[in-house]
Tab-separated table of C-alpha atoms and ligand atoms in Angstrom:
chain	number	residue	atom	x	y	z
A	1	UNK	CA	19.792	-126.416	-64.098
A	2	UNK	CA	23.282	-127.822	-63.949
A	3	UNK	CA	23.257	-131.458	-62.402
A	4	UNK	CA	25.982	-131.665	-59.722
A	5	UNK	CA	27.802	-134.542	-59.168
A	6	UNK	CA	26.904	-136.751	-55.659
A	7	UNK	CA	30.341	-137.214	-54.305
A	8	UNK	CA	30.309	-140.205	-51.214
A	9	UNK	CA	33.026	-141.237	-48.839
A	10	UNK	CA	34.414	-144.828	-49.255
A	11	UNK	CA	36.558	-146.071	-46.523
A	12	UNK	CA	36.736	-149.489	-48.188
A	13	UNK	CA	36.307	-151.529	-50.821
A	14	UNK	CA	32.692	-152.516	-49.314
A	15	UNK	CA	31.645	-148.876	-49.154
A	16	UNK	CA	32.591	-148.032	-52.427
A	17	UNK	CA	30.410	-150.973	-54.045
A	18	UNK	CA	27.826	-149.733	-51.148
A	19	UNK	CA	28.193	-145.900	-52.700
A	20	UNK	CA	27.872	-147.295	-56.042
A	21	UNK	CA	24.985	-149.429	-55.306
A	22	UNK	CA	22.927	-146.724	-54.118
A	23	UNK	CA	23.678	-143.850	-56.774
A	24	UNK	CA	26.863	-142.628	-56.370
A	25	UNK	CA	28.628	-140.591	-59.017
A	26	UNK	CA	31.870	-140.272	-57.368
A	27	UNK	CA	33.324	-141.596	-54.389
A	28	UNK	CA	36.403	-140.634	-52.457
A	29	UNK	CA	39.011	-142.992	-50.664
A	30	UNK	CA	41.675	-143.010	-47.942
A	31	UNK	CA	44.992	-143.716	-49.854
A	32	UNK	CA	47.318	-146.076	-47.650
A	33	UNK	CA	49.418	-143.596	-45.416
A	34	UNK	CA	48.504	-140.866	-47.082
A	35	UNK	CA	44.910	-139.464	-46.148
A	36	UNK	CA	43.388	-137.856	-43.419
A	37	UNK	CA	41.729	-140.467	-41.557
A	38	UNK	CA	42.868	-143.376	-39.843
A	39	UNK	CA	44.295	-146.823	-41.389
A	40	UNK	CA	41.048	-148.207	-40.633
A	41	UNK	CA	39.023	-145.984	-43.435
A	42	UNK	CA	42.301	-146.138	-45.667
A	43	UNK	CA	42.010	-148.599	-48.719
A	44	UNK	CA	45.256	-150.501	-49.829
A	45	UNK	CA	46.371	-150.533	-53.323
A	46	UNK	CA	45.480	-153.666	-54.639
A	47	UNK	CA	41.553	-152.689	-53.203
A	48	UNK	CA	42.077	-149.256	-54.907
A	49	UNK	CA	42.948	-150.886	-58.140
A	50	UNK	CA	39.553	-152.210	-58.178
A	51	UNK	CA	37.573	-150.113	-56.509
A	52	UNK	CA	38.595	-147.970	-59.838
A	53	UNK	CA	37.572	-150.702	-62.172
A	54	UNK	CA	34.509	-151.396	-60.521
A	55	UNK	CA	33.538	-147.461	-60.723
A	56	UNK	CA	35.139	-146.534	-63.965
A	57	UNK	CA	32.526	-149.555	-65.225
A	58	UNK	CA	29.794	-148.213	-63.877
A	59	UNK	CA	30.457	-144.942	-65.119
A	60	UNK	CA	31.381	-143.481	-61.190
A	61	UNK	CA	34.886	-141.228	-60.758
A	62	UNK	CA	37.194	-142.258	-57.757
A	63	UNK	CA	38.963	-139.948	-56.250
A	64	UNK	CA	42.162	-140.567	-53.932
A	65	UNK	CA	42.833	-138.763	-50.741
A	66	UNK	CA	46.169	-137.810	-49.444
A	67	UNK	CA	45.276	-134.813	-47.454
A	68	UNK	CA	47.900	-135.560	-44.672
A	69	UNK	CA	49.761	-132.197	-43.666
A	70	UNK	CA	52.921	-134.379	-44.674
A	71	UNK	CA	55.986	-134.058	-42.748
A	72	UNK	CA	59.594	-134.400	-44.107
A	73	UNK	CA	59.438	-138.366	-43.297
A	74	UNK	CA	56.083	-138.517	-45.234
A	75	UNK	CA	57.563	-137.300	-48.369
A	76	UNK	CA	59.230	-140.765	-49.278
A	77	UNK	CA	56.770	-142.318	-48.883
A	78	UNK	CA	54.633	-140.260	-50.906
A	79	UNK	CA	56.967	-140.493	-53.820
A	80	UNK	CA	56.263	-143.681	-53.849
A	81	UNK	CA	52.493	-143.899	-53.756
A	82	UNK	CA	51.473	-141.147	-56.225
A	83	UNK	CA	52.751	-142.772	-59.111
A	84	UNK	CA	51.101	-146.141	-58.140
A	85	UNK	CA	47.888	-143.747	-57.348
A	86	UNK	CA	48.363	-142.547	-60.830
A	87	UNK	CA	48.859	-145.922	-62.298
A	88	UNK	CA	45.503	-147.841	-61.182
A	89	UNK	CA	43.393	-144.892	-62.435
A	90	UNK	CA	42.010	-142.690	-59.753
A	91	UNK	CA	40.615	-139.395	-60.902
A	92	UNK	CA	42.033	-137.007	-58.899
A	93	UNK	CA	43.760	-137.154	-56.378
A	94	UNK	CA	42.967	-134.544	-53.149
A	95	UNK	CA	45.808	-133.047	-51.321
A	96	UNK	CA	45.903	-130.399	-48.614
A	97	UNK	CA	49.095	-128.731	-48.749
A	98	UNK	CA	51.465	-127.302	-51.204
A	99	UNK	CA	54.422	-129.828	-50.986
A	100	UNK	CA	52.206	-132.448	-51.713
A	101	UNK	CA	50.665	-130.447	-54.594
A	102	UNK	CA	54.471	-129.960	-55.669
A	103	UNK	CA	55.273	-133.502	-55.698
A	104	UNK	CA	51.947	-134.892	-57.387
A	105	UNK	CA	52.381	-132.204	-60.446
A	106	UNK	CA	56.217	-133.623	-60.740
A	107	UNK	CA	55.413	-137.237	-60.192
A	108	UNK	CA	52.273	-137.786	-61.869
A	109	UNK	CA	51.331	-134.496	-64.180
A	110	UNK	CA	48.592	-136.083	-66.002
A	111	UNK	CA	46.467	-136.622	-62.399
A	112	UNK	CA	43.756	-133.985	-61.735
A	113	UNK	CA	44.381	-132.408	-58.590
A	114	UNK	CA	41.914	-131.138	-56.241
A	115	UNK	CA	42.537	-129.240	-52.906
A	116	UNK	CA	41.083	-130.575	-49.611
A	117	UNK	CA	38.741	-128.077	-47.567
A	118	UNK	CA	41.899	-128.534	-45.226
A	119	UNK	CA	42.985	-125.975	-47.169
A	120	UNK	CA	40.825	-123.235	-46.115
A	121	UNK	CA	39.959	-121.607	-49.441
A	122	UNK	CA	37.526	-118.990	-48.963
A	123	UNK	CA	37.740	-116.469	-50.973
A	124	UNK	CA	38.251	-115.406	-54.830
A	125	UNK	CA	41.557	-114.674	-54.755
A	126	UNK	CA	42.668	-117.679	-53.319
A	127	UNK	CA	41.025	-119.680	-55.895
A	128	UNK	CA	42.783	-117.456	-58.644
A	129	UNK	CA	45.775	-118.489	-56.839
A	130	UNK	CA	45.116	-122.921	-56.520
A	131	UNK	CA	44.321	-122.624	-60.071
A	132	UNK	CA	47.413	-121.279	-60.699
A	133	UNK	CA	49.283	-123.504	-58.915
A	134	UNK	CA	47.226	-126.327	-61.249
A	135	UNK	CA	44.440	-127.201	-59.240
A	136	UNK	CA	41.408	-128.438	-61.030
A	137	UNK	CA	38.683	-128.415	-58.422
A	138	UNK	CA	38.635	-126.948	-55.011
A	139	UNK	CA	36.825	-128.026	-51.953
A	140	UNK	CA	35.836	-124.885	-50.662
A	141	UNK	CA	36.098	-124.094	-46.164
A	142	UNK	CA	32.859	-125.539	-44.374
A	143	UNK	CA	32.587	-121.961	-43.030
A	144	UNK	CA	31.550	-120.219	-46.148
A	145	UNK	CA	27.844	-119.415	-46.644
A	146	UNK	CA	25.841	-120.238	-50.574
A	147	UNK	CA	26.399	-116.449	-51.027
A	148	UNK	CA	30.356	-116.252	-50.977
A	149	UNK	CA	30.644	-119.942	-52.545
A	150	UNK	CA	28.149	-118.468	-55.180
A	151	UNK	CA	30.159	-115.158	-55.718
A	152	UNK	CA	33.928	-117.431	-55.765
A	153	UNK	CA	31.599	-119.599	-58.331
A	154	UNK	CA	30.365	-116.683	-60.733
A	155	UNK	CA	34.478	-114.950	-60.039
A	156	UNK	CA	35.940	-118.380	-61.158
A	157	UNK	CA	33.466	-120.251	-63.571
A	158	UNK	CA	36.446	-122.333	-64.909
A	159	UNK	CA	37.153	-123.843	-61.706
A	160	UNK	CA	35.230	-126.978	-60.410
A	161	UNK	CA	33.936	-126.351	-56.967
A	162	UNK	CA	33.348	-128.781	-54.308
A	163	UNK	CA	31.313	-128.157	-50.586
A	164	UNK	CA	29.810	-130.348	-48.300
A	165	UNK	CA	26.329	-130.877	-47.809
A	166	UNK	CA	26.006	-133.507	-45.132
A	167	UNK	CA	27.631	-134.860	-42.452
A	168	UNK	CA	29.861	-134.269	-39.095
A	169	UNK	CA	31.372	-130.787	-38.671
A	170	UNK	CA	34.180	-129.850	-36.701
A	171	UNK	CA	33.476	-126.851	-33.736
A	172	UNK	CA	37.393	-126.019	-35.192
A	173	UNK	CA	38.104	-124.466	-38.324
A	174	UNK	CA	37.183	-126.764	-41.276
A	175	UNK	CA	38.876	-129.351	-38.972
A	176	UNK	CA	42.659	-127.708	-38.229
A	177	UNK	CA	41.905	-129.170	-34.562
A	178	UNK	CA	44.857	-130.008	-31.455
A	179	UNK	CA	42.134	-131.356	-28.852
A	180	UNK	CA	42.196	-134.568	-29.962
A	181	UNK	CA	45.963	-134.828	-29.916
A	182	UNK	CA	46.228	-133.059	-26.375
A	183	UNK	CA	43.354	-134.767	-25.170
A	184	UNK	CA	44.650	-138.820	-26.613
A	185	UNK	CA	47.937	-138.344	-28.439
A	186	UNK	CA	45.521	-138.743	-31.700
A	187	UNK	CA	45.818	-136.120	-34.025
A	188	UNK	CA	43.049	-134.918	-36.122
A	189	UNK	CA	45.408	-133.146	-38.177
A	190	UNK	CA	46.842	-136.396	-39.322
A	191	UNK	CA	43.965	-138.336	-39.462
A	192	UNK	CA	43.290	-139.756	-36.240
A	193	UNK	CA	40.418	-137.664	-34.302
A	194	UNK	CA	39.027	-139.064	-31.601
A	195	UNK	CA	36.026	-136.778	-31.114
A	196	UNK	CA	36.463	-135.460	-27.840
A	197	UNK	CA	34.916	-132.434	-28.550
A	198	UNK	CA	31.510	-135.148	-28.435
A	199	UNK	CA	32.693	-136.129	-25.061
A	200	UNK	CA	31.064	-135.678	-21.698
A	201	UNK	CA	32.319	-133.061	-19.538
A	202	UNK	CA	31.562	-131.071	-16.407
A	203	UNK	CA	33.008	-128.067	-15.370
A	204	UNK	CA	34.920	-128.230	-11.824
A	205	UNK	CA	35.828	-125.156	-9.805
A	206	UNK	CA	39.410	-125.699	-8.640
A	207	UNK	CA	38.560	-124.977	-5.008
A	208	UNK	CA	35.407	-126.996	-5.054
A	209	UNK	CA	36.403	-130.422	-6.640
A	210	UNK	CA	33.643	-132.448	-5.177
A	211	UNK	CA	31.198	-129.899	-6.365
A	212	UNK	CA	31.180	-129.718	-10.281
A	213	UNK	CA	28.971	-127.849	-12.275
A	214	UNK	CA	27.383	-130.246	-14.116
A	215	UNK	CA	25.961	-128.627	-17.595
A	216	UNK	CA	22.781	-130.566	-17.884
A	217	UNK	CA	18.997	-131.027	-18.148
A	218	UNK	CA	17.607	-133.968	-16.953
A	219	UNK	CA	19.826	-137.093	-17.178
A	220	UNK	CA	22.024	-135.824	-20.051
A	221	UNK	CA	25.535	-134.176	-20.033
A	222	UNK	CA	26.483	-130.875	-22.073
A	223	UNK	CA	28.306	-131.403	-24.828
A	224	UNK	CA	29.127	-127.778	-25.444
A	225	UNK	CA	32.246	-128.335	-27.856
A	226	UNK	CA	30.026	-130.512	-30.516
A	227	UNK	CA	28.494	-129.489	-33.613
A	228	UNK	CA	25.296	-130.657	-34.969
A	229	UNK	CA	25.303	-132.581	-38.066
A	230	UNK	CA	25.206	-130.490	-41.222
A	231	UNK	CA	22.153	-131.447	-43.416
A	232	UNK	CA	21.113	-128.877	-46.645
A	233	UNK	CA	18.916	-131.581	-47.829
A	234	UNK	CA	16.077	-129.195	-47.690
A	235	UNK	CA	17.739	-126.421	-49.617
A	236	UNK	CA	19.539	-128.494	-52.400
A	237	UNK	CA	17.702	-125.582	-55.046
A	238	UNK	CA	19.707	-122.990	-53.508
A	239	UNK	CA	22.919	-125.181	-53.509
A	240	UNK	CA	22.609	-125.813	-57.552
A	241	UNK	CA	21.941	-122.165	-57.994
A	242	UNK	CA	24.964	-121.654	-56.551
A	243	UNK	CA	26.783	-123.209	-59.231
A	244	UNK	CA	28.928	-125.736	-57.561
A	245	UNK	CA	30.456	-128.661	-59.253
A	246	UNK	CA	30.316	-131.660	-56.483
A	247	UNK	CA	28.191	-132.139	-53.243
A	248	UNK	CA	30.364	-134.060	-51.312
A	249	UNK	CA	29.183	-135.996	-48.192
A	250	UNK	CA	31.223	-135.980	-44.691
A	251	UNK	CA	32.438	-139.827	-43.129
A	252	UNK	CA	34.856	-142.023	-44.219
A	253	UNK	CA	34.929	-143.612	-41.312
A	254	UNK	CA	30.950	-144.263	-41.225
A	255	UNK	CA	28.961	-147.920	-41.888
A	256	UNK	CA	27.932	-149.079	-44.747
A	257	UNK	CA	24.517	-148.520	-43.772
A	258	UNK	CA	25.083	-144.270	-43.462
A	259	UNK	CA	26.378	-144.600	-47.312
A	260	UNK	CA	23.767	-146.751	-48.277
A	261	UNK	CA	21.224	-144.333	-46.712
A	262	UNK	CA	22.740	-140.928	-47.207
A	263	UNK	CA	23.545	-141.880	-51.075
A	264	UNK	CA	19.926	-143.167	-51.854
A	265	UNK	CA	18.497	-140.261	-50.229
A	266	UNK	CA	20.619	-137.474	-51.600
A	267	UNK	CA	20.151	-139.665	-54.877
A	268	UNK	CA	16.710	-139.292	-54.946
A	269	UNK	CA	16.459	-135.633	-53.932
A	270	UNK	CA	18.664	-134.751	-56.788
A	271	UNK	CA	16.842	-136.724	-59.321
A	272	UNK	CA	13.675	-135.364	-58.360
A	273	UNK	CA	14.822	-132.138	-58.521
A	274	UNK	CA	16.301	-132.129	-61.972
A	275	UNK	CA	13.016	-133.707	-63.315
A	276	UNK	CA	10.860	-131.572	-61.571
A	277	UNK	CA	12.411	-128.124	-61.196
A	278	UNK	CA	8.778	-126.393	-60.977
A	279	UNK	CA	8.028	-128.866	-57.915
A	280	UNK	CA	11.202	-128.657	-56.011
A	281	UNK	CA	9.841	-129.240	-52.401
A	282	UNK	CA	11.495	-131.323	-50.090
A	283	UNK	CA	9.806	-134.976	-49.376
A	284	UNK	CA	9.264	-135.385	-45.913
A	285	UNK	CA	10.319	-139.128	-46.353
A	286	UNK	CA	14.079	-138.215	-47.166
A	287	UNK	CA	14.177	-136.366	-43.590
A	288	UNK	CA	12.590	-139.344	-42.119
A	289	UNK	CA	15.515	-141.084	-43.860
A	290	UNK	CA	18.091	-139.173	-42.830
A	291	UNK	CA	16.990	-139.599	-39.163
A	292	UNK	CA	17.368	-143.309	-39.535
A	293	UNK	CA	20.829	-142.695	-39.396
A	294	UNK	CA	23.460	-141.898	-36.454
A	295	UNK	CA	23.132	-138.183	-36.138
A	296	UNK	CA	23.826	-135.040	-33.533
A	297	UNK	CA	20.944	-133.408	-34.668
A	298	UNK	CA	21.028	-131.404	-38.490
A	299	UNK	CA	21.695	-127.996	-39.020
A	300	UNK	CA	22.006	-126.388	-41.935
A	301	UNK	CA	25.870	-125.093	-41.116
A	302	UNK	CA	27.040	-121.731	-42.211
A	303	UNK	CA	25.113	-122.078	-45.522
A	304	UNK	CA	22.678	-119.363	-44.670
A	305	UNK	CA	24.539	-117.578	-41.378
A	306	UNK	CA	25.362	-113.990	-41.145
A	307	UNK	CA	27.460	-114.392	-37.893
A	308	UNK	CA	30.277	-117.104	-37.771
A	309	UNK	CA	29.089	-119.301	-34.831
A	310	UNK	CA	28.543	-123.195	-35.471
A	311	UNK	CA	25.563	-124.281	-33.943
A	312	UNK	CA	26.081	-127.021	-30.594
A	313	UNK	CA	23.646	-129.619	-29.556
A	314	UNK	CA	23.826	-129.689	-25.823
A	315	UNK	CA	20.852	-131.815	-24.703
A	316	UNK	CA	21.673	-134.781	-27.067
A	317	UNK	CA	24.382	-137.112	-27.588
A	318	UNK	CA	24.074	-139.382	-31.118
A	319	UNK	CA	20.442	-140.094	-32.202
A	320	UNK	CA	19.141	-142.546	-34.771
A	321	UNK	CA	16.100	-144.550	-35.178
A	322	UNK	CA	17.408	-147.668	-36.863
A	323	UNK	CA	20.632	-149.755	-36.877
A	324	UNK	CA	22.671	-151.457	-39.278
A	325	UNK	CA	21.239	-155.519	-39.683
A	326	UNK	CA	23.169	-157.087	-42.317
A	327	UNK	CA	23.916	-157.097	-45.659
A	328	UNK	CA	23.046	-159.178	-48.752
A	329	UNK	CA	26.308	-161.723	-50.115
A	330	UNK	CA	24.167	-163.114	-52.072
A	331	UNK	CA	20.559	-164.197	-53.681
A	332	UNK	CA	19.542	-167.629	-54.373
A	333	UNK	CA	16.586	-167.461	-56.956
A	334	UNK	CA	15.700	-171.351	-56.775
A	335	UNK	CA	14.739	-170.931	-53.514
A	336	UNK	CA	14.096	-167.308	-53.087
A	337	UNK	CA	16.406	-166.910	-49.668
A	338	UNK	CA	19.039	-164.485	-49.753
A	339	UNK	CA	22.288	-164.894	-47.788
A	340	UNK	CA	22.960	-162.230	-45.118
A	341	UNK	CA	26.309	-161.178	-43.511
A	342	UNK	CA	24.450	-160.249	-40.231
A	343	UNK	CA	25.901	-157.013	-38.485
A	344	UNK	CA	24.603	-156.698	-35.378
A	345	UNK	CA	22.343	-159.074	-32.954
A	346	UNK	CA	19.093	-160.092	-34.218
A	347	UNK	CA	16.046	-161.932	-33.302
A	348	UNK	CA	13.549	-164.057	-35.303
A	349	UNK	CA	10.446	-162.018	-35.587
A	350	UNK	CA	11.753	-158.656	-35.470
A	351	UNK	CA	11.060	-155.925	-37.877
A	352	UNK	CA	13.742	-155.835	-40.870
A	353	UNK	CA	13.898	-153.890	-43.650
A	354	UNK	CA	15.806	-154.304	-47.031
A	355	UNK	CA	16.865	-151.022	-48.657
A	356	UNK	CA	16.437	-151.242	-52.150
A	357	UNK	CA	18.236	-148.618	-54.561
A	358	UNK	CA	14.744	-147.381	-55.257
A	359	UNK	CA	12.623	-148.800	-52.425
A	360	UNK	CA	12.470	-150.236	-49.233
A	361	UNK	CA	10.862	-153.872	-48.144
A	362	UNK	CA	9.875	-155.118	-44.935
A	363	UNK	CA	11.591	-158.955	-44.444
A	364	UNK	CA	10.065	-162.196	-43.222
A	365	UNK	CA	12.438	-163.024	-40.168
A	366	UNK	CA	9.527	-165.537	-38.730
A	367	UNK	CA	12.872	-167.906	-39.952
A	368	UNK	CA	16.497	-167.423	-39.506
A	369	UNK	CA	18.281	-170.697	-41.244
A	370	UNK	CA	22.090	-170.544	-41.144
A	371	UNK	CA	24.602	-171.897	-43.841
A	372	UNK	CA	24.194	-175.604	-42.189
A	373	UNK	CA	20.397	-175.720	-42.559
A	374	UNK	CA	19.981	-175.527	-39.123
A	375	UNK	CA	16.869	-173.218	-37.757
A	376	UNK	CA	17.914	-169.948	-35.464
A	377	UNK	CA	16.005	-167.724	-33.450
A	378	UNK	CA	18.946	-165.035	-33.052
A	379	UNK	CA	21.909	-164.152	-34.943
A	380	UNK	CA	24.733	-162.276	-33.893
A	381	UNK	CA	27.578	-159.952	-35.859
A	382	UNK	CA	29.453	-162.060	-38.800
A	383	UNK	CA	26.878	-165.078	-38.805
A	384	UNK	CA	25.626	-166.211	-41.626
A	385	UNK	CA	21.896	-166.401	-42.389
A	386	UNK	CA	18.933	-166.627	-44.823
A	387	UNK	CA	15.922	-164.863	-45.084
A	388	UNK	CA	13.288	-165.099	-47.506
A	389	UNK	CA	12.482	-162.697	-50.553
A	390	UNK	CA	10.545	-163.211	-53.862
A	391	UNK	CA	12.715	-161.148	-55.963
A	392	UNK	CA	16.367	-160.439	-56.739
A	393	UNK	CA	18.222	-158.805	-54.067
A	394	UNK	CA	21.486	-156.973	-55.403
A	395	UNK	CA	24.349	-157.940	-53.698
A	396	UNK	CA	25.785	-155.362	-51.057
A	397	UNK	CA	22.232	-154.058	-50.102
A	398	UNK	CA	22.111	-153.424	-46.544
A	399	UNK	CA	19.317	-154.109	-44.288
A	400	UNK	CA	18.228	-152.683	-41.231
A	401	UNK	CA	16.400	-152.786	-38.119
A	402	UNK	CA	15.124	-150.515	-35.168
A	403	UNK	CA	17.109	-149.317	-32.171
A	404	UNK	CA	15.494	-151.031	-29.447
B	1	SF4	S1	38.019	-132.970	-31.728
B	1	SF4	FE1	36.077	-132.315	-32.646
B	1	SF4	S2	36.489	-130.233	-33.379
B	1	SF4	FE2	38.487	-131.219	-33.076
B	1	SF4	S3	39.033	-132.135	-35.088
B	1	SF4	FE3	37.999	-133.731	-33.867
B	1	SF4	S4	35.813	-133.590	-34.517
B	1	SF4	FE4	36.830	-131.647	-35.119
């Protein structure tokens, strides 16, 4: 059995050394102006220079997204970044459209390219074509099912294939969305969705405004227009035999604490299933994991559907059944404390847990004591804090708590 790279979105430095921490083999980043997702996932040049470093040395690709459908006044500027791209080392770098595909083989030839899933590739022929055009490795549409991406895989052996096996999905075609734009002037189309489609609505008859039809069980809205999560965790032996190249997980914009979960999990499905192919059941525990995380509910996409239909969620909003708590900055082993950025509010007493690359550990918050010595019994977003623990905590390792 082939083993397929684990392929985690970084949309900073800090989620890049997150990926990393937690068994990443590749991660991909927002490239300044460039990518499809807003400024706030996008990682500046300098930060890209050693986000590179930091995952060339530990053996980890990076790969640089500039999957904007540019316009005329985005080509300038591109000419100017995919050289510097080039220049600090990225892998590849991922566009969407064939102007930028035009400009990165002229500017920078050497640089792998790989084609977004904004692309829409689904079928044999179009791969024939992208590899013609120089494309290395293709992220294949969302909408395919492990059949066709197996056929395009046996069809085209000698080009690297990419899908997704986790994360948000768009009720559009692999994203190619206006709602957002109509609905806020943000376009998803240039990297700025605002999720309406996950928005509450009720439906009004024109003649009848103060009688809507409200699409709802209970005390929850319909949310008709949003997707459930996609999850394959439980069929990654099907997705190897499929032959793909990269599993590649959905959120750029996402915490720390979704990398540091979603890697470690995936990370540990993988590795047990390459060492034991005969026993290649999927642990409860990892779907316990997953659910610690902010989720619409999983489905398993269009990996296994005959008909075309994504699959909606209309009862529930976002579930999860912990939060992010902090994160280690550093570990003090004369006194056995670590030092926590705290991300969120927390009390002294409260359950905590420390996710370890290969475990977790429950925390002793009887004591929160901040920078100055002084004793706490709550801490709140960007305070400082220690907490007690016998052995070496790496730094970066998130911790979490409960949702109340
Ligand atoms: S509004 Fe929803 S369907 Fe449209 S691009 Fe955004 S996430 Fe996708």
């Amino acid at each position: 059995m082939h083993r397929p790279e684990l392929l985690i979105p970084a949309g900073n430095l800090e989620k890049l050394r997150t990926a990393l921490l937690y068994g990443a083999d590749a991660v991909y980043v927002g490239v300044e102006g460039l990518s499809l997702r807003a400024s706030s996932s996008e990682m500046s040049m300098t930060d890209l220079a050693a986000g590179v470093w930091e995952a060339h040395a530990k053996g980890a690709k990076v790969y640089a997204a500039a999957n904007t459908f540019a316009r005329n006044t985005d080509l300038q500027r591109a000419k100017k970044i995919i050289p510097e791209v080039a220049q600090v080392g990225v892998d590849a770098l991922i566009v969407s459209e064939p102007g930028m595909l035009k400009l990165a083989r002229n500017l920078a030839p050497q640089l792998p390219i790989h084609l977004s899933t904004q692309a829409n590739t689904t079928n044999i022929e179009a791969v024939h074509f992208w590899k013609e055009q120089g494309v290395r490795r293709i992220v294949l549409a969302r909408e395919l099912n492990l059949k066709e991406v197996g056929e395009i895989a046996s069809a085209v052996p000698e080009m690297e294939l990419e899908i997704f096996i986790h994360g948000a999905m768009c009720m559009a075609y692999s994203g190619r969305c206006y709602l957002s734009a109509f609905r806020n002037r943000r376009s998803a189309n240039e990297g700025d969705c605002s999720q309406p489609c996950r928005w509450e609505y009720k439906l009004y008859e024109s003649t009848r405004p103060d009688d809507p039809l409200i699409l709802q069980e209970d005390d929850h809205y319909s949310y008709l227009l949003s997707s459930k999560d996609l999850c394959i965790i439980e069929y990654l032996p099907e997705v190897l035999a499929s032959g793909v190249a990269s599993l590649k997980i959905e959120g750029r914009m996402k915490s720390a604490y979704y990398v540091a979960v979603v890697t470690r999990t995936y990370r540990q499905a993988l590795n047990a299933l390459m060492r034991e192919k005969e026993n290649d059941q999927c642990r409860r525990e990892w779907i316990d994991e997953l659910e610690t995380v902010s989720n619409r509910g999983y489905t398993t996409g269009f990996a296994f559907a005959e008909e075309k239909i994504n699959e909606t969620n209309p009862d529930i909003k976002y579930v999860q059944t912990h939060e992010p708590a902090g994160i280690v900055l550093k570990y003090d082993p004369s006194r056995k404390r670590m030092l926590i950025g705290v991300r969120n509010h927390l009390v002294a007493g409260n359950e905590i847990e420390l996710l370890l690359p290969d475990k977790t550990i429950s925390i002793d918050t009887s004591t929160f004591i901040d920078v100055n010595g002084k004793m706490l019994s709550e801490a709140n977003n960007d305070n400082q804090i220690y907490l007690p623990l016998e052995n070496e905590a790496p730094v970066g390792a998130v911790l979490r708590q409960k949702v109340k």
